[in-house]
């Protein structure tokens, strides 16, 4: 199973968007799935249902840190975060949960998924894999 | 060492960002080793990669709440509810104290621009003001998570 399939399976079975993304990358970056799901648990639906910054995006930022984050060396991850957020925002006309929900609701239904923001989960993984190969 | 002192030391003396400092004060007692705490929090500093968005001390705090209570088994709706309830309470208390969870509003300075970042440095905002947010986040977490020893 690739990362997208893995994440979308988790998403469909009731894990939030942030958990789905982080648990797809964590195991190859030194975190087990349970740890990933715990760390990301408070970020679903834009920070604990606050409709703030998209949870999938928050998890993407955690992945960038895990990949690039030498202790305290902020330069590289900060730059990568900027690129990542720009690409995501271009696709969904924003990165806030509320906007992502509104805009993905207009897209064709994601195959096999019930929630429209499966599009956001898949996009985060695609952008991370494209811009930051393991 | 008290958690709040450790976090402020990490921030001021060791040069870790706000998010790292908060997460690393709790993570090792909740099953996440210090190195991984520092990595995960690394890109959240300065309101996410110095964008002036959500305060890193707040995002770090949400990670701590998840580590303690987060749902990790498929069928565990109560864990999700508990986590979201505490996440909202944490944000509420932080806002009560500081008015907002957004970095550029907390600092009254938009550090996402080179001029703003320079101005924050010139006015020592990172040294004089940010530690208050790190301290608040740790204290609120200590109130909300009374027995921090192990994951629930």
PDB file of C-alpha atoms in Angstrom:
ATOM      1  CA  UNK A   1       0.000   0.000   0.000  1.00  0.00           C
ATOM      2  CA  UNK A   2       1.390   3.414  -0.855  1.00  0.00           C
ATOM      3  CA  UNK A   3       1.197   6.412   1.462  1.00  0.00           C
ATOM      4  CA  UNK A   4      -1.878   7.887  -0.154  1.00  0.00           C
ATOM      5  CA  UNK A   5      -3.791   4.610   0.082  1.00  0.00           C
ATOM      6  CA  UNK A   6      -2.644   4.146   3.646  1.00  0.00           C
ATOM      7  CA  UNK A   7      -3.713   7.641   4.665  1.00  0.00           C
ATOM      8  CA  UNK A   8      -7.065   7.458   2.911  1.00  0.00           C
ATOM      9  CA  UNK A   9      -7.795   4.108   4.539  1.00  0.00           C
ATOM     10  CA  UNK A  10      -7.115   5.655   7.932  1.00  0.00           C
ATOM     11  CA  UNK A  11      -9.162   8.713   7.066  1.00  0.00           C
ATOM     12  CA  UNK A  12     -12.099   6.588   6.006  1.00  0.00           C
ATOM     13  CA  UNK A  13     -11.924   4.527   9.162  1.00  0.00           C
ATOM     14  CA  UNK A  14     -12.372   7.585  11.345  1.00  0.00           C
ATOM     15  CA  UNK A  15      -8.941   9.022  12.017  1.00  0.00           C
ATOM     16  CA  UNK A  16      -8.706  12.733  11.428  1.00  0.00           C
ATOM     17  CA  UNK A  17      -6.933  14.350   8.486  1.00  0.00           C
ATOM     18  CA  UNK A  18      -3.800  15.200  10.485  1.00  0.00           C
ATOM     19  CA  UNK A  19      -3.494  11.681  11.899  1.00  0.00           C
ATOM     20  CA  UNK A  20      -3.965  10.125   8.468  1.00  0.00           C
ATOM     21  CA  UNK A  21      -1.128  12.174   6.959  1.00  0.00           C
ATOM     22  CA  UNK A  22       1.368  11.859   9.808  1.00  0.00           C
ATOM     23  CA  UNK A  23       0.844   8.110  10.243  1.00  0.00           C
ATOM     24  CA  UNK A  24       1.592   7.583   6.550  1.00  0.00           C
ATOM     25  CA  UNK A  25       5.058   9.112   6.903  1.00  0.00           C
ATOM     26  CA  UNK A  26       5.949   8.536  10.551  1.00  0.00           C
ATOM     27  CA  UNK A  27       7.128   4.931  10.423  1.00  0.00           C
ATOM     28  CA  UNK A  28       9.893   5.716   7.927  1.00  0.00           C
ATOM     29  CA  UNK A  29      10.906   8.770   9.978  1.00  0.00           C
ATOM     30  CA  UNK A  30      11.321   7.098  13.341  1.00  0.00           C
ATOM     31  CA  UNK A  31       7.813   7.307  14.801  1.00  0.00           C
ATOM     32  CA  UNK A  32       5.412   4.418  15.131  1.00  0.00           C
ATOM     33  CA  UNK A  33       1.785   4.745  13.999  1.00  0.00           C
ATOM     34  CA  UNK A  34       0.425   5.015  17.520  1.00  0.00           C
ATOM     35  CA  UNK A  35       2.738   7.919  18.337  1.00  0.00           C
ATOM     36  CA  UNK A  36       1.763   9.639  15.081  1.00  0.00           C
ATOM     37  CA  UNK A  37      -1.913   9.284  15.822  1.00  0.00           C
ATOM     38  CA  UNK A  38      -1.472  10.656  19.311  1.00  0.00           C
ATOM     39  CA  UNK A  39       0.615  13.676  18.320  1.00  0.00           C
ATOM     40  CA  UNK A  40      -1.768  14.667  15.545  1.00  0.00           C
ATOM     41  CA  UNK A  41      -4.981  13.899  17.448  1.00  0.00           C
ATOM     42  CA  UNK A  42      -5.626  17.508  18.472  1.00  0.00           C
ATOM     43  CA  UNK A  43      -5.232  18.946  14.975  1.00  0.00           C
ATOM     44  CA  UNK A  44      -8.300  17.543  13.194  1.00  0.00           C
ATOM     45  CA  UNK A  45     -10.845  19.873  11.618  1.00  0.00           C
ATOM     46  CA  UNK A  46      -8.468  22.806  11.844  1.00  0.00           C
ATOM     47  CA  UNK A  47      -7.113  22.526  15.406  1.00  0.00           C
ATOM     48  CA  UNK A  48      -9.594  20.613  17.539  1.00  0.00           C
ATOM     49  CA  UNK A  49     -12.589  21.525  15.401  1.00  0.00           C
ATOM     50  CA  UNK A  50     -11.784  25.261  15.388  1.00  0.00           C
ATOM     51  CA  UNK A  51     -11.840  25.418  11.592  1.00  0.00           C
ATOM     52  CA  UNK A  52      -8.387  26.983  11.700  1.00  0.00           C
ATOM     53  CA  UNK A  53      -5.380  25.838   9.667  1.00  0.00           C
ATOM     54  CA  UNK A  54      -6.215  22.527   7.928  1.00  0.00           C
ATOM     55  CA  UNK A  55      -5.162  19.508  10.007  1.00  0.00           C
ATOM     56  CA  UNK A  56      -3.668  17.740   6.995  1.00  0.00           C
ATOM     57  CA  UNK A  57      -1.495  20.815   6.444  1.00  0.00           C
ATOM     58  CA  UNK A  58      -0.437  20.846  10.092  1.00  0.00           C
ATOM     59  CA  UNK A  59       0.623  17.225   9.767  1.00  0.00           C
ATOM     60  CA  UNK A  60       2.536  18.102   6.606  1.00  0.00           C
ATOM     61  CA  UNK A  61       4.458  20.687   8.631  1.00  0.00           C
ATOM     62  CA  UNK A  62       5.278  17.998  11.207  1.00  0.00           C
ATOM     63  CA  UNK A  63       6.587  15.767   8.415  1.00  0.00           C
ATOM     64  CA  UNK A  64       8.774  18.588   7.109  1.00  0.00           C
ATOM     65  CA  UNK A  65      10.205  18.979  10.605  1.00  0.00           C
ATOM     66  CA  UNK A  66      10.808  15.256  10.945  1.00  0.00           C
ATOM     67  CA  UNK A  67      12.591  15.132   7.590  1.00  0.00           C
ATOM     68  CA  UNK A  68      14.564  18.325   7.730  1.00  0.00           C
ATOM     69  CA  UNK A  69      14.630  19.185  11.358  1.00  0.00           C
ATOM     70  CA  UNK A  70      18.080  19.016  12.687  1.00  0.00           C
ATOM     71  CA  UNK A  71      17.775  20.253  16.245  1.00  0.00           C
ATOM     72  CA  UNK A  72      16.997  23.916  16.133  1.00  0.00           C
ATOM     73  CA  UNK A  73      18.216  24.506  12.578  1.00  0.00           C
ATOM     74  CA  UNK A  74      15.214  26.415  11.346  1.00  0.00           C
ATOM     75  CA  UNK A  75      16.375  27.838   8.027  1.00  0.00           C
ATOM     76  CA  UNK A  76      15.678  24.883   5.790  1.00  0.00           C
ATOM     77  CA  UNK A  77      12.371  23.709   7.236  1.00  0.00           C
ATOM     78  CA  UNK A  78      11.058  27.282   7.321  1.00  0.00           C
ATOM     79  CA  UNK A  79      11.735  27.639   3.611  1.00  0.00           C
ATOM     80  CA  UNK A  80      10.200  24.266   2.826  1.00  0.00           C
ATOM     81  CA  UNK A  81       7.094  25.145   4.822  1.00  0.00           C
ATOM     82  CA  UNK A  82       6.660  28.299   2.764  1.00  0.00           C
ATOM     83  CA  UNK A  83       6.788  26.341  -0.502  1.00  0.00           C
ATOM     84  CA  UNK A  84       4.520  23.626   0.829  1.00  0.00           C
ATOM     85  CA  UNK A  85       1.874  26.090   2.034  1.00  0.00           C
ATOM     86  CA  UNK A  86       1.959  28.013  -1.203  1.00  0.00           C
ATOM     87  CA  UNK A  87       1.376  24.963  -3.340  1.00  0.00           C
ATOM     88  CA  UNK A  88      -1.419  23.722  -1.098  1.00  0.00           C
ATOM     89  CA  UNK A  89      -3.114  27.119  -0.977  1.00  0.00           C
ATOM     90  CA  UNK A  90      -2.922  27.464  -4.751  1.00  0.00           C
ATOM     91  CA  UNK A  91      -4.783  24.192  -5.162  1.00  0.00           C
ATOM     92  CA  UNK A  92      -7.510  24.812  -2.619  1.00  0.00           C
ATOM     93  CA  UNK A  93      -7.726  28.620  -2.597  1.00  0.00           C
ATOM     94  CA  UNK A  94      -6.562  28.715   0.975  1.00  0.00           C
ATOM     95  CA  UNK A  95      -5.230  26.547   3.769  1.00  0.00           C
ATOM     96  CA  UNK A  96      -7.824  27.181   6.449  1.00  0.00           C
ATOM     97  CA  UNK A  97     -10.166  24.273   7.211  1.00  0.00           C
ATOM     98  CA  UNK A  98     -13.274  26.292   6.448  1.00  0.00           C
ATOM     99  CA  UNK A  99     -12.042  27.240   2.957  1.00  0.00           C
ATOM    100  CA  UNK A 100     -10.709  23.769   2.223  1.00  0.00           C
ATOM    101  CA  UNK A 101     -14.069  22.237   3.125  1.00  0.00           C
ATOM    102  CA  UNK A 102     -15.931  24.691   0.955  1.00  0.00           C
ATOM    103  CA  UNK A 103     -13.668  24.240  -2.043  1.00  0.00           C
ATOM    104  CA  UNK A 104     -13.280  20.464  -1.899  1.00  0.00           C
ATOM    105  CA  UNK A 105     -17.072  20.153  -1.606  1.00  0.00           C
ATOM    106  CA  UNK A 106     -17.250  21.530  -5.153  1.00  0.00           C
ATOM    107  CA  UNK A 107     -14.844  18.891  -6.496  1.00  0.00           C
ATOM    108  CA  UNK A 108     -15.924  15.491  -7.785  1.00  0.00           C
ATOM    109  CA  UNK A 109     -16.302  12.997  -4.957  1.00  0.00           C
ATOM    110  CA  UNK A 110     -12.957  11.396  -4.081  1.00  0.00           C
ATOM    111  CA  UNK A 111     -13.195   7.723  -5.131  1.00  0.00           C
ATOM    112  CA  UNK A 112     -14.098   5.477  -2.215  1.00  0.00           C
ATOM    113  CA  UNK A 113     -14.257   8.324   0.301  1.00  0.00           C
ATOM    114  CA  UNK A 114     -17.188   9.917   2.072  1.00  0.00           C
ATOM    115  CA  UNK A 115     -15.589  13.185   3.218  1.00  0.00           C
ATOM    116  CA  UNK A 116     -14.669  15.749   0.574  1.00  0.00           C
ATOM    117  CA  UNK A 117     -11.472  16.782   2.326  1.00  0.00           C
ATOM    118  CA  UNK A 118      -9.980  13.420   1.369  1.00  0.00           C
ATOM    119  CA  UNK A 119      -8.777  15.622  -1.508  1.00  0.00           C
ATOM    120  CA  UNK A 120      -6.736  17.672   0.960  1.00  0.00           C
ATOM    121  CA  UNK A 121      -5.228  14.571   2.598  1.00  0.00           C
ATOM    122  CA  UNK A 122      -4.184  13.199  -0.790  1.00  0.00           C
ATOM    123  CA  UNK A 123      -2.821  16.562  -1.937  1.00  0.00           C
ATOM    124  CA  UNK A 124      -0.642  17.037   1.145  1.00  0.00           C
ATOM    125  CA  UNK A 125       0.948  13.639   0.603  1.00  0.00           C
ATOM    126  CA  UNK A 126       1.484  14.268  -3.083  1.00  0.00           C
ATOM    127  CA  UNK A 127       3.096  17.667  -2.465  1.00  0.00           C
ATOM    128  CA  UNK A 128       5.339  16.309   0.284  1.00  0.00           C
ATOM    129  CA  UNK A 129       6.501  13.397  -1.848  1.00  0.00           C
ATOM    130  CA  UNK A 130       7.121  15.580  -4.841  1.00  0.00           C
ATOM    131  CA  UNK A 131       8.979  18.377  -3.107  1.00  0.00           C
ATOM    132  CA  UNK A 132      10.719  16.447  -0.381  1.00  0.00           C
ATOM    133  CA  UNK A 133      11.721  12.988  -1.442  1.00  0.00           C
ATOM    134  CA  UNK A 134      12.551  10.768   1.528  1.00  0.00           C
TER     135      UNK A 134
ATOM    136  CA  UNK B   1      13.806  21.245  36.944  1.00  0.00           C
ATOM    137  CA  UNK B   2      10.272  22.618  36.642  1.00  0.00           C
ATOM    138  CA  UNK B   3       8.725  22.141  33.230  1.00  0.00           C
ATOM    139  CA  UNK B   4       8.215  25.832  32.748  1.00  0.00           C
ATOM    140  CA  UNK B   5      11.883  26.543  33.510  1.00  0.00           C
ATOM    141  CA  UNK B   6      13.027  23.815  31.168  1.00  0.00           C
ATOM    142  CA  UNK B   7      10.851  25.173  28.376  1.00  0.00           C
ATOM    143  CA  UNK B   8      11.984  28.768  28.838  1.00  0.00           C
ATOM    144  CA  UNK B   9      15.615  27.636  29.043  1.00  0.00           C
ATOM    145  CA  UNK B  10      15.240  25.652  25.838  1.00  0.00           C
ATOM    146  CA  UNK B  11      13.775  28.717  24.194  1.00  0.00           C
ATOM    147  CA  UNK B  12      16.109  31.409  25.490  1.00  0.00           C
ATOM    148  CA  UNK B  13      19.370  29.587  26.117  1.00  0.00           C
ATOM    149  CA  UNK B  14      19.368  26.625  23.739  1.00  0.00           C
ATOM    150  CA  UNK B  15      17.815  28.443  20.809  1.00  0.00           C
ATOM    151  CA  UNK B  16      14.921  26.094  20.207  1.00  0.00           C
ATOM    152  CA  UNK B  17      11.716  27.613  18.938  1.00  0.00           C
ATOM    153  CA  UNK B  18       8.493  28.135  20.882  1.00  0.00           C
ATOM    154  CA  UNK B  19       6.845  24.971  19.617  1.00  0.00           C
ATOM    155  CA  UNK B  20       9.873  22.761  20.271  1.00  0.00           C
ATOM    156  CA  UNK B  21      10.313  24.197  23.754  1.00  0.00           C
ATOM    157  CA  UNK B  22       6.739  23.423  24.790  1.00  0.00           C
ATOM    158  CA  UNK B  23       6.583  19.964  23.233  1.00  0.00           C
ATOM    159  CA  UNK B  24       9.970  18.901  24.605  1.00  0.00           C
ATOM    160  CA  UNK B  25       8.938  19.876  28.148  1.00  0.00           C
ATOM    161  CA  UNK B  26       6.266  17.171  28.133  1.00  0.00           C
ATOM    162  CA  UNK B  27       6.999  14.739  25.304  1.00  0.00           C
ATOM    163  CA  UNK B  28       9.576  12.500  26.997  1.00  0.00           C
ATOM    164  CA  UNK B  29       7.122  11.770  29.843  1.00  0.00           C
ATOM    165  CA  UNK B  30       4.421  10.977  27.297  1.00  0.00           C
ATOM    166  CA  UNK B  31       6.276   8.495  25.140  1.00  0.00           C
ATOM    167  CA  UNK B  32       7.979  10.811  22.642  1.00  0.00           C
ATOM    168  CA  UNK B  33      11.719  11.183  23.000  1.00  0.00           C
ATOM    169  CA  UNK B  34      13.326  14.605  23.098  1.00  0.00           C
ATOM    170  CA  UNK B  35      14.934  14.404  19.670  1.00  0.00           C
ATOM    171  CA  UNK B  36      11.650  13.603  17.972  1.00  0.00           C
ATOM    172  CA  UNK B  37       9.920  16.387  19.906  1.00  0.00           C
ATOM    173  CA  UNK B  38      12.494  18.836  18.608  1.00  0.00           C
ATOM    174  CA  UNK B  39      12.086  17.608  15.053  1.00  0.00           C
ATOM    175  CA  UNK B  40       8.302  17.616  14.994  1.00  0.00           C
ATOM    176  CA  UNK B  41       8.099  21.088  16.472  1.00  0.00           C
ATOM    177  CA  UNK B  42      10.899  22.443  14.323  1.00  0.00           C
ATOM    178  CA  UNK B  43       8.856  23.898  11.454  1.00  0.00           C
ATOM    179  CA  UNK B  44       6.154  25.405  13.694  1.00  0.00           C
ATOM    180  CA  UNK B  45       8.296  28.217  15.119  1.00  0.00           C
ATOM    181  CA  UNK B  46       7.364  31.859  14.601  1.00  0.00           C
ATOM    182  CA  UNK B  47       3.779  30.992  13.792  1.00  0.00           C
ATOM    183  CA  UNK B  48       4.682  28.197  11.346  1.00  0.00           C
ATOM    184  CA  UNK B  49       7.956  28.729   9.557  1.00  0.00           C
ATOM    185  CA  UNK B  50       8.080  32.389  10.648  1.00  0.00           C
ATOM    186  CA  UNK B  51       4.813  33.222   8.915  1.00  0.00           C
ATOM    187  CA  UNK B  52       3.241  34.934  11.906  1.00  0.00           C
ATOM    188  CA  UNK B  53       0.327  32.499  11.908  1.00  0.00           C
ATOM    189  CA  UNK B  54      -0.599  30.158  14.797  1.00  0.00           C
ATOM    190  CA  UNK B  55       1.751  30.662  17.758  1.00  0.00           C
ATOM    191  CA  UNK B  56       4.153  27.734  17.960  1.00  0.00           C
ATOM    192  CA  UNK B  57       3.691  27.476  21.711  1.00  0.00           C
ATOM    193  CA  UNK B  58       0.018  26.783  20.975  1.00  0.00           C
ATOM    194  CA  UNK B  59       0.631  24.197  18.252  1.00  0.00           C
ATOM    195  CA  UNK B  60       3.180  22.549  20.549  1.00  0.00           C
ATOM    196  CA  UNK B  61       0.543  22.495  23.275  1.00  0.00           C
ATOM    197  CA  UNK B  62      -1.961  20.762  21.001  1.00  0.00           C
ATOM    198  CA  UNK B  63       0.625  18.078  20.306  1.00  0.00           C
ATOM    199  CA  UNK B  64       1.066  17.553  24.049  1.00  0.00           C
ATOM    200  CA  UNK B  65      -2.683  17.178  24.568  1.00  0.00           C
ATOM    201  CA  UNK B  66      -2.795  14.624  21.773  1.00  0.00           C
ATOM    202  CA  UNK B  67       0.138  12.679  23.215  1.00  0.00           C
ATOM    203  CA  UNK B  68      -1.701  12.444  26.504  1.00  0.00           C
ATOM    204  CA  UNK B  69      -5.266  11.773  25.412  1.00  0.00           C
ATOM    205  CA  UNK B  70      -5.282  11.349  21.639  1.00  0.00           C
ATOM    206  CA  UNK B  71      -7.260   8.670  19.905  1.00  0.00           C
ATOM    207  CA  UNK B  72      -5.018   6.026  18.373  1.00  0.00           C
ATOM    208  CA  UNK B  73      -7.346   3.061  18.059  1.00  0.00           C
ATOM    209  CA  UNK B  74      -9.950   2.922  15.343  1.00  0.00           C
ATOM    210  CA  UNK B  75     -13.057   2.833  17.470  1.00  0.00           C
ATOM    211  CA  UNK B  76     -12.419   5.301  20.241  1.00  0.00           C
ATOM    212  CA  UNK B  77     -14.741   8.259  19.844  1.00  0.00           C
ATOM    213  CA  UNK B  78     -14.461   9.292  23.521  1.00  0.00           C
ATOM    214  CA  UNK B  79     -10.694   9.813  23.137  1.00  0.00           C
ATOM    215  CA  UNK B  80     -11.322  12.104  20.177  1.00  0.00           C
ATOM    216  CA  UNK B  81     -13.954  14.072  22.065  1.00  0.00           C
ATOM    217  CA  UNK B  82     -11.708  14.406  25.106  1.00  0.00           C
ATOM    218  CA  UNK B  83      -8.805  15.604  22.946  1.00  0.00           C
ATOM    219  CA  UNK B  84     -10.897  18.170  21.059  1.00  0.00           C
ATOM    220  CA  UNK B  85     -12.515  19.388  24.274  1.00  0.00           C
ATOM    221  CA  UNK B  86      -9.102  19.919  25.876  1.00  0.00           C
ATOM    222  CA  UNK B  87      -7.684  21.464  22.696  1.00  0.00           C
ATOM    223  CA  UNK B  88     -10.492  23.996  22.729  1.00  0.00           C
ATOM    224  CA  UNK B  89     -10.116  24.674  26.432  1.00  0.00           C
ATOM    225  CA  UNK B  90      -6.365  25.146  26.002  1.00  0.00           C
ATOM    226  CA  UNK B  91      -6.924  27.620  23.170  1.00  0.00           C
ATOM    227  CA  UNK B  92      -9.651  29.366  25.151  1.00  0.00           C
ATOM    228  CA  UNK B  93      -7.413  29.860  28.187  1.00  0.00           C
ATOM    229  CA  UNK B  94      -4.504  31.038  26.067  1.00  0.00           C
ATOM    230  CA  UNK B  95      -6.782  33.564  24.357  1.00  0.00           C
ATOM    231  CA  UNK B  96      -8.179  34.714  27.699  1.00  0.00           C
ATOM    232  CA  UNK B  97      -4.689  35.525  28.793  1.00  0.00           C
ATOM    233  CA  UNK B  98      -3.235  36.950  25.589  1.00  0.00           C
ATOM    234  CA  UNK B  99      -6.234  37.832  23.434  1.00  0.00           C
ATOM    235  CA  UNK B 100      -5.266  35.711  20.418  1.00  0.00           C
ATOM    236  CA  UNK B 101      -3.298  32.632  19.317  1.00  0.00           C
ATOM    237  CA  UNK B 102      -1.928  34.333  16.202  1.00  0.00           C
ATOM    238  CA  UNK B 103       1.776  35.186  16.317  1.00  0.00           C
ATOM    239  CA  UNK B 104       1.596  38.489  14.464  1.00  0.00           C
ATOM    240  CA  UNK B 105      -1.176  39.709  16.771  1.00  0.00           C
ATOM    241  CA  UNK B 106       0.566  38.491  19.913  1.00  0.00           C
ATOM    242  CA  UNK B 107       3.712  40.370  18.931  1.00  0.00           C
ATOM    243  CA  UNK B 108       1.888  43.230  17.245  1.00  0.00           C
ATOM    244  CA  UNK B 109       4.499  42.736  14.559  1.00  0.00           C
ATOM    245  CA  UNK B 110       4.304  40.779  11.302  1.00  0.00           C
ATOM    246  CA  UNK B 111       7.460  38.676  11.336  1.00  0.00           C
ATOM    247  CA  UNK B 112       6.615  37.091   7.978  1.00  0.00           C
ATOM    248  CA  UNK B 113       8.279  40.030   6.228  1.00  0.00           C
ATOM    249  CA  UNK B 114      12.033  40.693   6.399  1.00  0.00           C
ATOM    250  CA  UNK B 115      11.332  44.156   7.853  1.00  0.00           C
ATOM    251  CA  UNK B 116       8.993  42.742  10.475  1.00  0.00           C
ATOM    252  CA  UNK B 117      11.498  40.058  11.477  1.00  0.00           C
ATOM    253  CA  UNK B 118      14.224  42.676  11.758  1.00  0.00           C
ATOM    254  CA  UNK B 119      11.978  44.944  13.781  1.00  0.00           C
ATOM    255  CA  UNK B 120      11.122  42.081  16.154  1.00  0.00           C
ATOM    256  CA  UNK B 121      14.840  41.437  16.616  1.00  0.00           C
ATOM    257  CA  UNK B 122      15.639  45.109  17.142  1.00  0.00           C
ATOM    258  CA  UNK B 123      12.902  45.414  19.728  1.00  0.00           C
ATOM    259  CA  UNK B 124      13.955  42.137  21.379  1.00  0.00           C
ATOM    260  CA  UNK B 125      10.442  40.716  21.030  1.00  0.00           C
ATOM    261  CA  UNK B 126      11.774  37.159  20.687  1.00  0.00           C
ATOM    262  CA  UNK B 127      13.679  37.557  23.936  1.00  0.00           C
ATOM    263  CA  UNK B 128      11.361  39.710  26.020  1.00  0.00           C
ATOM    264  CA  UNK B 129       7.887  38.785  24.795  1.00  0.00           C
ATOM    265  CA  UNK B 130       7.829  35.275  23.295  1.00  0.00           C
ATOM    266  CA  UNK B 131       8.964  33.516  26.492  1.00  0.00           C
ATOM    267  CA  UNK B 132       5.691  34.661  28.083  1.00  0.00           C
ATOM    268  CA  UNK B 133       3.771  32.607  25.556  1.00  0.00           C
ATOM    269  CA  UNK B 134       5.969  29.568  26.094  1.00  0.00           C
ATOM    270  CA  UNK B 135       5.462  29.938  29.829  1.00  0.00           C
ATOM    271  CA  UNK B 136       1.687  30.352  29.498  1.00  0.00           C
ATOM    272  CA  UNK B 137       1.329  27.327  27.253  1.00  0.00           C
ATOM    273  CA  UNK B 138       3.246  25.132  29.703  1.00  0.00           C
ATOM    274  CA  UNK B 139       1.292  26.425  32.695  1.00  0.00           C
ATOM    275  CA  UNK B 140      -2.087  25.928  31.021  1.00  0.00           C
ATOM    276  CA  UNK B 141      -1.062  22.399  30.026  1.00  0.00           C
ATOM    277  CA  UNK B 142      -0.080  21.690  33.619  1.00  0.00           C
ATOM    278  CA  UNK B 143      -3.521  22.853  34.727  1.00  0.00           C
ATOM    279  CA  UNK B 144      -5.306  20.802  32.099  1.00  0.00           C
ATOM    280  CA  UNK B 145      -3.246  17.635  32.364  1.00  0.00           C
ATOM    281  CA  UNK B 146      -2.968  17.166  36.100  1.00  0.00           C
ATOM    282  CA  UNK B 147      -1.050  13.886  36.074  1.00  0.00           C
ATOM    283  CA  UNK B 148       1.387  14.269  33.226  1.00  0.00           C
ATOM    284  CA  UNK B 149       3.306  11.111  33.975  1.00  0.00           C
ATOM    285  CA  UNK B 150       1.980   8.743  31.344  1.00  0.00           C
ATOM    286  CA  UNK B 151      -0.328   8.688  28.360  1.00  0.00           C
ATOM    287  CA  UNK B 152      -3.944   8.197  29.483  1.00  0.00           C
TER     288      UNK B 152
END
